[in-house]
Coordinates of C-alpha atoms in Angstrom, one line a residue:
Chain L
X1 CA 0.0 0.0 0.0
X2 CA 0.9 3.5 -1.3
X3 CA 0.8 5.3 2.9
X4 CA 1.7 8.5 1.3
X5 CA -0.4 9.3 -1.7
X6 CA -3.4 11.3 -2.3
X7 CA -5.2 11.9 0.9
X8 CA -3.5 9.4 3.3
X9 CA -1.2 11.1 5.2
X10 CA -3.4 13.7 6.2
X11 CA -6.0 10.8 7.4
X12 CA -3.6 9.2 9.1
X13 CA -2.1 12.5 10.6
X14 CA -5.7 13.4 11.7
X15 CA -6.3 10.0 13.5
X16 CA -2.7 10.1 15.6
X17 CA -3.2 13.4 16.6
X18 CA -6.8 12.3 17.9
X19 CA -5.5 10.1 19.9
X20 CA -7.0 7.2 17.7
X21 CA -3.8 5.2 16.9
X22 CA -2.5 2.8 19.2
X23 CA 0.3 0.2 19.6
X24 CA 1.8 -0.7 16.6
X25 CA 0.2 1.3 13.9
X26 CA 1.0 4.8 16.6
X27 CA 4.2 3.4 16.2
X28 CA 4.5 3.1 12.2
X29 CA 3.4 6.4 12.0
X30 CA 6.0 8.0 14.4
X31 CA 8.4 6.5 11.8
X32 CA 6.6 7.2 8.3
X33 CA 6.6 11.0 9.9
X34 CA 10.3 10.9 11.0
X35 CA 11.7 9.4 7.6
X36 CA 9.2 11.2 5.4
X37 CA 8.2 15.0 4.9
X38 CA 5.0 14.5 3.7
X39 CA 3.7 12.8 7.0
X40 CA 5.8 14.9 9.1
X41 CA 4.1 18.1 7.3
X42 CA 0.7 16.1 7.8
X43 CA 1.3 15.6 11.7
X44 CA 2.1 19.4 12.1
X45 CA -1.1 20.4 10.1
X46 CA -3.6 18.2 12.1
X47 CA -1.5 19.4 15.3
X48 CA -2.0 22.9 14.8
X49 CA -5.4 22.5 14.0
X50 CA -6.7 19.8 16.5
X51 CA -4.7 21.7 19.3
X52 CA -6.3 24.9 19.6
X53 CA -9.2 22.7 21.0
X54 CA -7.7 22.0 23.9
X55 CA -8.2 26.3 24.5
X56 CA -11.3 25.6 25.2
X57 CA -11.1 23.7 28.6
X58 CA -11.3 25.6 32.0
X59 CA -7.9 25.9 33.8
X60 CA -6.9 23.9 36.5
X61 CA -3.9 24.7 38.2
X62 CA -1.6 22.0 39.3
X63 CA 0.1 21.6 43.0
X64 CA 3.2 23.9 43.4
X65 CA 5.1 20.4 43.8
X66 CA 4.7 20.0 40.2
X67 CA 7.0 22.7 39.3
X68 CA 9.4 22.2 41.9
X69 CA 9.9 18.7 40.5
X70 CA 10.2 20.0 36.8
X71 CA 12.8 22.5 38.1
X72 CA 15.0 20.0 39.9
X73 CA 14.7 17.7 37.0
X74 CA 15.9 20.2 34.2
X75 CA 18.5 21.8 37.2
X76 CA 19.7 18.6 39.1
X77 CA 22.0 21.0 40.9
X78 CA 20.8 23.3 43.7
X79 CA 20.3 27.0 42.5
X80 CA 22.7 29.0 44.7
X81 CA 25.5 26.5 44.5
X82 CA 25.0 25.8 40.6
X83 CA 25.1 29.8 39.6
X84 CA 28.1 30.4 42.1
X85 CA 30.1 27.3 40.8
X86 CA 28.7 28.5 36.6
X87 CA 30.1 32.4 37.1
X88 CA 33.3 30.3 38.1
X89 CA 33.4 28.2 35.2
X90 CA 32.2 31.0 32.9
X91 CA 35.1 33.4 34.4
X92 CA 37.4 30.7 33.9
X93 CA 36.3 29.8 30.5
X94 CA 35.8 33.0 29.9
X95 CA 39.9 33.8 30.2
X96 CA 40.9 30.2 28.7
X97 CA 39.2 31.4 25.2
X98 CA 40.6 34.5 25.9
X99 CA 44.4 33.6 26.6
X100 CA 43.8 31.4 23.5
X101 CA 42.8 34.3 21.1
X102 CA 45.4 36.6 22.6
X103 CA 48.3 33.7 21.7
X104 CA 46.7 32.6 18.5
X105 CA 46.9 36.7 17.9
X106 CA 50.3 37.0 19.0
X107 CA 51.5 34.2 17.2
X108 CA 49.5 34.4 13.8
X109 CA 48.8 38.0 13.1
X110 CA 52.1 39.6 13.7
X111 CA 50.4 42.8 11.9
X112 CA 48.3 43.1 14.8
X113 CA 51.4 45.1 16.4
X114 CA 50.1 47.5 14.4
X115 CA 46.8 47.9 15.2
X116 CA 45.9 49.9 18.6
X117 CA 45.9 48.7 21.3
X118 CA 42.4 48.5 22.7
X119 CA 40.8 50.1 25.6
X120 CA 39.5 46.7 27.1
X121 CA 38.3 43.3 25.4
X122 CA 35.2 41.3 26.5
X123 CA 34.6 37.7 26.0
X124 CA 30.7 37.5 25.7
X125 CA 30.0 33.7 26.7
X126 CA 26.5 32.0 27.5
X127 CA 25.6 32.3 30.9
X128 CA 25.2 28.6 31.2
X129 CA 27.2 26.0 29.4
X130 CA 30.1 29.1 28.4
X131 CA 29.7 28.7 24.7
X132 CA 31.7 31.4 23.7
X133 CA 29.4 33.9 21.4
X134 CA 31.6 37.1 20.7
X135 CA 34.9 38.9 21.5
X136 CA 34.4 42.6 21.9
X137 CA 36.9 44.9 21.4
X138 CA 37.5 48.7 22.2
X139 CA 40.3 51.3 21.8
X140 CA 40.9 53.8 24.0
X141 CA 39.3 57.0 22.6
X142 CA 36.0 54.2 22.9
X143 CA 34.8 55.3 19.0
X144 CA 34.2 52.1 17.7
X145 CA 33.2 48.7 18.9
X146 CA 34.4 46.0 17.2
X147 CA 32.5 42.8 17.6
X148 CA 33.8 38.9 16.3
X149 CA 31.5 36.2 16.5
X150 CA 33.1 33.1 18.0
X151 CA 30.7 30.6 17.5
X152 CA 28.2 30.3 15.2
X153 CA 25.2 30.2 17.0
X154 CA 21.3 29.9 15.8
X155 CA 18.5 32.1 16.0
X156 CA 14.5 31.4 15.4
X157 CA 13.8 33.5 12.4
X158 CA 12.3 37.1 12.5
X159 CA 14.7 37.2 15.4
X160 CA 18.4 39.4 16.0
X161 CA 21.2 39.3 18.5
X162 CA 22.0 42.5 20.4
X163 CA 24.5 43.9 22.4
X164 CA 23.9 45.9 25.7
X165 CA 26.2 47.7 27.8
X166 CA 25.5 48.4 31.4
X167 CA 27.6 51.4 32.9
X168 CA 28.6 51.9 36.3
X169 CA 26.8 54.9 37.1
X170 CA 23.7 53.9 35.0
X171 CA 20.9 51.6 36.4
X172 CA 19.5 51.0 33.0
X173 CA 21.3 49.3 29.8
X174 CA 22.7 51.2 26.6
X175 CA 22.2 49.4 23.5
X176 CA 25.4 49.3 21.2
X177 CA 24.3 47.6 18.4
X178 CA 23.3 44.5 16.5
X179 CA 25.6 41.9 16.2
X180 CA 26.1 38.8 13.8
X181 CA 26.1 35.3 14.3
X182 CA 29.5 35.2 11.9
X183 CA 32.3 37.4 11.0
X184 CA 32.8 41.0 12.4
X185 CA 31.0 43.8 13.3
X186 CA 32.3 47.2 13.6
X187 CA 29.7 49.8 15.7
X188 CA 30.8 53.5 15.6
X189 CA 29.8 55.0 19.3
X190 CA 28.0 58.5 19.7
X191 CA 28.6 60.9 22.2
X192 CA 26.4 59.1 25.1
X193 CA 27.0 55.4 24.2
X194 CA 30.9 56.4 24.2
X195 CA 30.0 57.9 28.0
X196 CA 28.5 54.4 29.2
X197 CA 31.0 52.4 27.1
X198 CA 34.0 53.8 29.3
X199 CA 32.7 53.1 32.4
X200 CA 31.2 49.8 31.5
X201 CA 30.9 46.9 34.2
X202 CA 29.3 44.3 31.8
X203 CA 28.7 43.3 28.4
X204 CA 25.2 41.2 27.7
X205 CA 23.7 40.1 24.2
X206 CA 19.8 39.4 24.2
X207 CA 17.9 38.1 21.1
X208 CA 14.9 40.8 19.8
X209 CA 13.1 41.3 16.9
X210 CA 14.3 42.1 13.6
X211 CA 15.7 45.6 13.8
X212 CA 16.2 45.6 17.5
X213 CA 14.8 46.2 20.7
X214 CA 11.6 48.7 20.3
X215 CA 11.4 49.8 23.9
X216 CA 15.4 50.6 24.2
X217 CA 15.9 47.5 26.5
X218 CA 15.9 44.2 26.2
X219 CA 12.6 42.3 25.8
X220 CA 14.2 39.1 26.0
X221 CA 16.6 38.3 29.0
X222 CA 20.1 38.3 28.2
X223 CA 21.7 35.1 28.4
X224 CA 25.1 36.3 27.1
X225 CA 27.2 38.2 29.5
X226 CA 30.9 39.2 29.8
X227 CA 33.3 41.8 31.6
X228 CA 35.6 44.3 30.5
X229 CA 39.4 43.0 30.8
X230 CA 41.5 46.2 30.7
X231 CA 44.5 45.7 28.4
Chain S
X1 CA 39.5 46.7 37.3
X2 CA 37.8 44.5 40.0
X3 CA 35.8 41.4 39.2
X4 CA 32.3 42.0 39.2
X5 CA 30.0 38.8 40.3
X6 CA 28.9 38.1 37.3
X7 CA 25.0 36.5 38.5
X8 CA 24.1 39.7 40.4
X9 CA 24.7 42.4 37.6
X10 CA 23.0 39.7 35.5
X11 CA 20.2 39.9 37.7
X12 CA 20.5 43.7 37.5
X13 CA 21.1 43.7 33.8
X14 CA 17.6 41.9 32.9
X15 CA 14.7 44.0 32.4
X16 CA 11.9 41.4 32.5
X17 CA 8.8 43.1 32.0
X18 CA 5.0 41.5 31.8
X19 CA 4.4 42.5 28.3
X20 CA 7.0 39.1 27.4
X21 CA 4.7 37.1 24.9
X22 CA 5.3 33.2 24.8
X23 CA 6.7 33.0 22.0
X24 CA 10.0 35.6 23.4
X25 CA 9.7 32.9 26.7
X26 CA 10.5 30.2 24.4
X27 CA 13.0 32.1 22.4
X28 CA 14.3 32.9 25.5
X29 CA 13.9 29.5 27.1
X30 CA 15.5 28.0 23.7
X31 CA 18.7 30.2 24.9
X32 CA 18.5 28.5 28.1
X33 CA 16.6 30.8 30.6
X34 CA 15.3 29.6 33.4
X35 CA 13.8 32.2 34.2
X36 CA 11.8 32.7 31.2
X37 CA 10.9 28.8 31.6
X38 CA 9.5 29.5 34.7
X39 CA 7.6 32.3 33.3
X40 CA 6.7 30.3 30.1
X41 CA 5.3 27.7 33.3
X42 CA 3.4 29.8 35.2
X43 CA 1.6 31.5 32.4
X44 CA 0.3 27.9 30.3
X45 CA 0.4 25.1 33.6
X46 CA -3.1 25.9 34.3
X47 CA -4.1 25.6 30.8
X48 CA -2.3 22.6 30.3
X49 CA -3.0 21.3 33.1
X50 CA -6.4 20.7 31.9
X51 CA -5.4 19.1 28.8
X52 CA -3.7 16.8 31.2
X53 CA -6.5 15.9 33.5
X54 CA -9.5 15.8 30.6
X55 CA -7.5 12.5 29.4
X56 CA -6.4 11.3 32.6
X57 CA -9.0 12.5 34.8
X58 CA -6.5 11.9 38.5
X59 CA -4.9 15.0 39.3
X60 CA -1.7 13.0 40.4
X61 CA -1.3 11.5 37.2
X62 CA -2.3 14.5 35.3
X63 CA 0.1 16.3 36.9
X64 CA 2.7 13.8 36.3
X65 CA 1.9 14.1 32.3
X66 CA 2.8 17.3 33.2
X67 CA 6.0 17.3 34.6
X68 CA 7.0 14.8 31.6
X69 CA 6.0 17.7 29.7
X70 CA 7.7 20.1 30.6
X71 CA 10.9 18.8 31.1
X72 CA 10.5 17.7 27.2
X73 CA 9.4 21.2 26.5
X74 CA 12.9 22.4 28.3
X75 CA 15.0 20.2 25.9
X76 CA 12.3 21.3 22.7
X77 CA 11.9 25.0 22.9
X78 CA 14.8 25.6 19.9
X79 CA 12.2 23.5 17.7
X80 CA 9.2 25.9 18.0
X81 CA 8.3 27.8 15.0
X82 CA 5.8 29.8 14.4
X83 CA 4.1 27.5 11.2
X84 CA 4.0 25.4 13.6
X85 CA 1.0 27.3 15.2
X86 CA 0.3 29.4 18.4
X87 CA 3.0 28.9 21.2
X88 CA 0.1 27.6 23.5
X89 CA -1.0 25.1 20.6
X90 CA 2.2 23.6 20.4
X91 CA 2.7 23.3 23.7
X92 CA -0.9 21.5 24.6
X93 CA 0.4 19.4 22.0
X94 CA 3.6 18.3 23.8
X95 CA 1.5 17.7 27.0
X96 CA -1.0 15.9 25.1
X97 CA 1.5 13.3 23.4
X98 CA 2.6 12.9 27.2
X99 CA -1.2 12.6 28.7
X100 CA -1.3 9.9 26.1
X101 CA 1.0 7.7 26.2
X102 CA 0.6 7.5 30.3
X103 CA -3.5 7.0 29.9
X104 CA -2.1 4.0 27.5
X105 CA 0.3 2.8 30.2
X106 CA -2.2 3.1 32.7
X107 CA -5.1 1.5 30.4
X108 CA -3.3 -1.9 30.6
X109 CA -3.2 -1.7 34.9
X110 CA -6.5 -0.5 35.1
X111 CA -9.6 -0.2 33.8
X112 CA -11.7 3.3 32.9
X113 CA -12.8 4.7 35.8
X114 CA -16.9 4.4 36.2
X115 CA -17.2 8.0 35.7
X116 CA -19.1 8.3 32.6
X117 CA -20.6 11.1 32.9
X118 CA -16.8 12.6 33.4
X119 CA -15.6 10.4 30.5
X120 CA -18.5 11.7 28.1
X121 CA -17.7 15.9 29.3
X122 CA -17.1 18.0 26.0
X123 CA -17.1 21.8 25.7
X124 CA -20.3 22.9 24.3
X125 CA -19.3 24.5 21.2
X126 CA -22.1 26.7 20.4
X127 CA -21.3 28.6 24.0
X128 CA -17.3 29.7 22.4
X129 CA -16.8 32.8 21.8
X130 CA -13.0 33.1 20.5
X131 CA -10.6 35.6 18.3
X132 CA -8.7 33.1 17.1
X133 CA -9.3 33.2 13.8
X134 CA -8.0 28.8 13.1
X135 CA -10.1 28.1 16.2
X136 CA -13.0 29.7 15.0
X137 CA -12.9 28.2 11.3
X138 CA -12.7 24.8 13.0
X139 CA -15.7 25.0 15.6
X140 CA -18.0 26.6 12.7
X141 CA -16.6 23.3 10.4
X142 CA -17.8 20.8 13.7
X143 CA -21.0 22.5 14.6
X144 CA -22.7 21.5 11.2
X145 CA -21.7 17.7 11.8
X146 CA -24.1 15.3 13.0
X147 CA -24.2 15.2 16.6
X148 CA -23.5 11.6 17.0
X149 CA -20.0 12.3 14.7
X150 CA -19.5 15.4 16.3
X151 CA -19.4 14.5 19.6
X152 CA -17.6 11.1 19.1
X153 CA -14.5 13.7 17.7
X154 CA -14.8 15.7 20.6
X155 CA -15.0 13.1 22.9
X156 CA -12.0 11.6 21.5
X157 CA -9.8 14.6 21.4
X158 CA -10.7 16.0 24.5
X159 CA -10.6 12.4 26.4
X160 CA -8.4 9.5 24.3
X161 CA -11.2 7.6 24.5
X162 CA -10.0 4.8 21.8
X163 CA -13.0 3.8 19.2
X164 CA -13.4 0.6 21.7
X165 CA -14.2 3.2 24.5
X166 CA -16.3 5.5 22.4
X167 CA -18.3 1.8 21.4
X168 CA -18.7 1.4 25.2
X169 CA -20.1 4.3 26.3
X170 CA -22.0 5.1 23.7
X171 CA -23.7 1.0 23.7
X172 CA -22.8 1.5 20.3
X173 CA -21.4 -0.9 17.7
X174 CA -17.7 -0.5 17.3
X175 CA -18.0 -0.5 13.3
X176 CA -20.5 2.1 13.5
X177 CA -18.2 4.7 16.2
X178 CA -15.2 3.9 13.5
X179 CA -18.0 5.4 11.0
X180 CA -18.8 8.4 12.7
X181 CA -15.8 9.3 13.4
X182 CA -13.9 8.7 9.7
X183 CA -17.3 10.6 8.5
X184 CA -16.7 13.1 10.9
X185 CA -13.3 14.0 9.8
X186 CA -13.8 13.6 5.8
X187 CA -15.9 16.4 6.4
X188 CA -14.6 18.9 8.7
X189 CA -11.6 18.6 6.1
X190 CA -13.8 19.5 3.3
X191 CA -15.3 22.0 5.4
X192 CA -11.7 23.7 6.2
X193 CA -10.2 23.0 2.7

């Protein structure tokens, strides 16, 4: 039998995502979808369209105990103790990458003596597992901000990365610019972003919507993070 | 320069404000926020939740479907797109898949509870009033249906019910529930095609 001509995948979409396959043929349609488009388009159809049904049934909320399990099952390691012993590992990730690009620089790029010498650099790295995301880099007159993606890292579409400053004297966050997932990215600074640039404390990169933030700060938490090293 | 402890001015640096949709709580969970997941939670749980508990109909096992769920959801949040449908819709369907497969693991313990009143419940259609535009097209393609094939969807979506089930609580042959309900769908997908 042909499963994936004419009307049958979107049949047999219909009747999995009712609930209405069971055993072995629930099973042989987990595969078909998996190995063929067609299904797998099918499933996601008949998902989308069954699904907003379930809008329609009162709330109930569950026992707080529900979330506290879900939390130690996605965080197996208390939250004070994980976060102190994460900045550590960050930090020290942090400088390992670091050290490495200033040696690979050194020993590479001997034009590089050339170049100024910047203000300070930042290592932008995810506040979690440390994946390096950018290198930030600053002369000392602060007018331009030179950002390298490390890594390439994905995005949802519709969606940008950007990069926030937060200056010592300032409770709120500047925005310095977009950034890219690849190559460089040089951001010339105005008066006021050169102001909180030289005293910054921390770097942070959140992901907005394409063109930016439209209130000026982040709508999405931050999740990147790095400090100034002073060269 | 000193070394500034990096969680607190991250705590200091976020500016998390209410007007966060889902969908930027996934993005942001799909970076690995916890705090947006925990936002993401306590925004849906109660919704889900019920999607839970219509096919399991124990609050302990609903809420376990739940839990299953979410954690999943944790691991699955880089996969949402948006032609996937509403951020709600995607998620019910994570928690249903979950609901499911435990109402099948319990099936073979135990037997339907003797509820039938509870395992018959269905939303009465013609009291919805909704602005989703997809939810709307679909309720005005089921209301037209024959009642008997309407409500054997409905119960089956909303409970799990197998056709066997359906065949029991109705007292009705199981070749004619499979009827109804193949009917039923051949022409709510005319309807929405």
């Amino acid at each position: 039998m042909k499963y994936d001509q004419g009307d049958t995948p979107k049949k047999l979409a219909d009747e999995y995502v009712l609930g209405l396959m069971q055993g072995a043929s629930r099973r042989k349609f987990e595969r078909l979808q998996r190995e063929h488009r067609v299904f797998r388009k099918a499933r996601e159809q008949a998902e989308k369209r069954w699904n907003a049904l379930s809008t329609l049934l009162p709330p109930e909320k569950p026992s707080a105990e529900t979330w506290d399990k879900i939390q130690k099952r996605i965080n197996p390691v208390s939250e004070t103790p994980k976060n102190q012993s994460r900045s550590g590992l960050n930090l020290w990730r942090g400088w390992a990458i670091f050290a490495s690009l200033l040696l690979a620089v050194v020993l590479i790029s001997p034009q590089t003596y050339q170049t100024p010498q910047p203000g300070y650099v930042v290592v932008i790295t995810h506040d979690d597992d440390a994946t390096a995301g950018w290198l930030v880099s600053l002369e000392e007159n602060m007018q331009q901000v030179n950002v390298e993606s490390l890594s390439a890292l994905q995005l949802p579409d519709e969606r940008v990365f950007q990069l926030w400053v937060k200056a010592s004297d300032q409770e709120k966050v500047k925005s310095v610019g977009l950034i890219s997932t690849s190559g460089k990215v040089k951001i010339e600074a105005d008066t006021n972003l050169k102001a909180a640039l030289s005293k910054a404390v921390l770097f942070g990169v959140s992901v907005e919507p394409l063109g930016g933030s439209p209130t000026g700060q982040p709508t999405t938490i931050p999740r990147f993070h790095g400090n100034p090293r002073p060269i | 320069m000193t070394l500034l402890n990096l969680s607190l001015l991250a705590t200091e640096f976020t500016q998390v404000t209410d007007e966060l949709n889902l969908e930027d709580l996934l993005y942001a969970s799909a970076l690995g926020n916890q705090a947006a997941f925990s936002k993401l939670y306590e925004n849906t749980s109660p919704q889900l939740m019920a999607v839970a508990l219509s096919i399991l109909r124990n609050r302990s096992l609903a809420e376990e479907a739940l839990q299953e769920a979410f954690v999943h959801i944790w691991y699955a949040t880089k996969d949402y797109r948006r032609e996937l449908g509403k951020p709600i819709t995607w998620l019910s369907t994570i928690v249903r898949n979950c609901s499911i497969d435990l109402y099948r693991k319990q099936s073979r313990h135990h037997e339907s509870s003797g509820d039938t009143e509870a395992l018959l419940k269905i939303p009465d259609l013609k009291t919805v009033s909704t602005r989703d535009k997809e939810l709307q097209e679909l309720i005005d393609c089921l209301e037209p249906l024959p009642e008997e094939q309407r409500n054997s969807i409905l119960m089956t979506y909303y409970h799990g019910h197998s056709h066997g089930d359906i065949s029991n609580l109705l007292s009705q042959p199981l070749g004619t529930i499979k009827s109804w309900i193949r009917r039923g769908i051949s022409k709510l997908r005319e309807c929405l095609e």
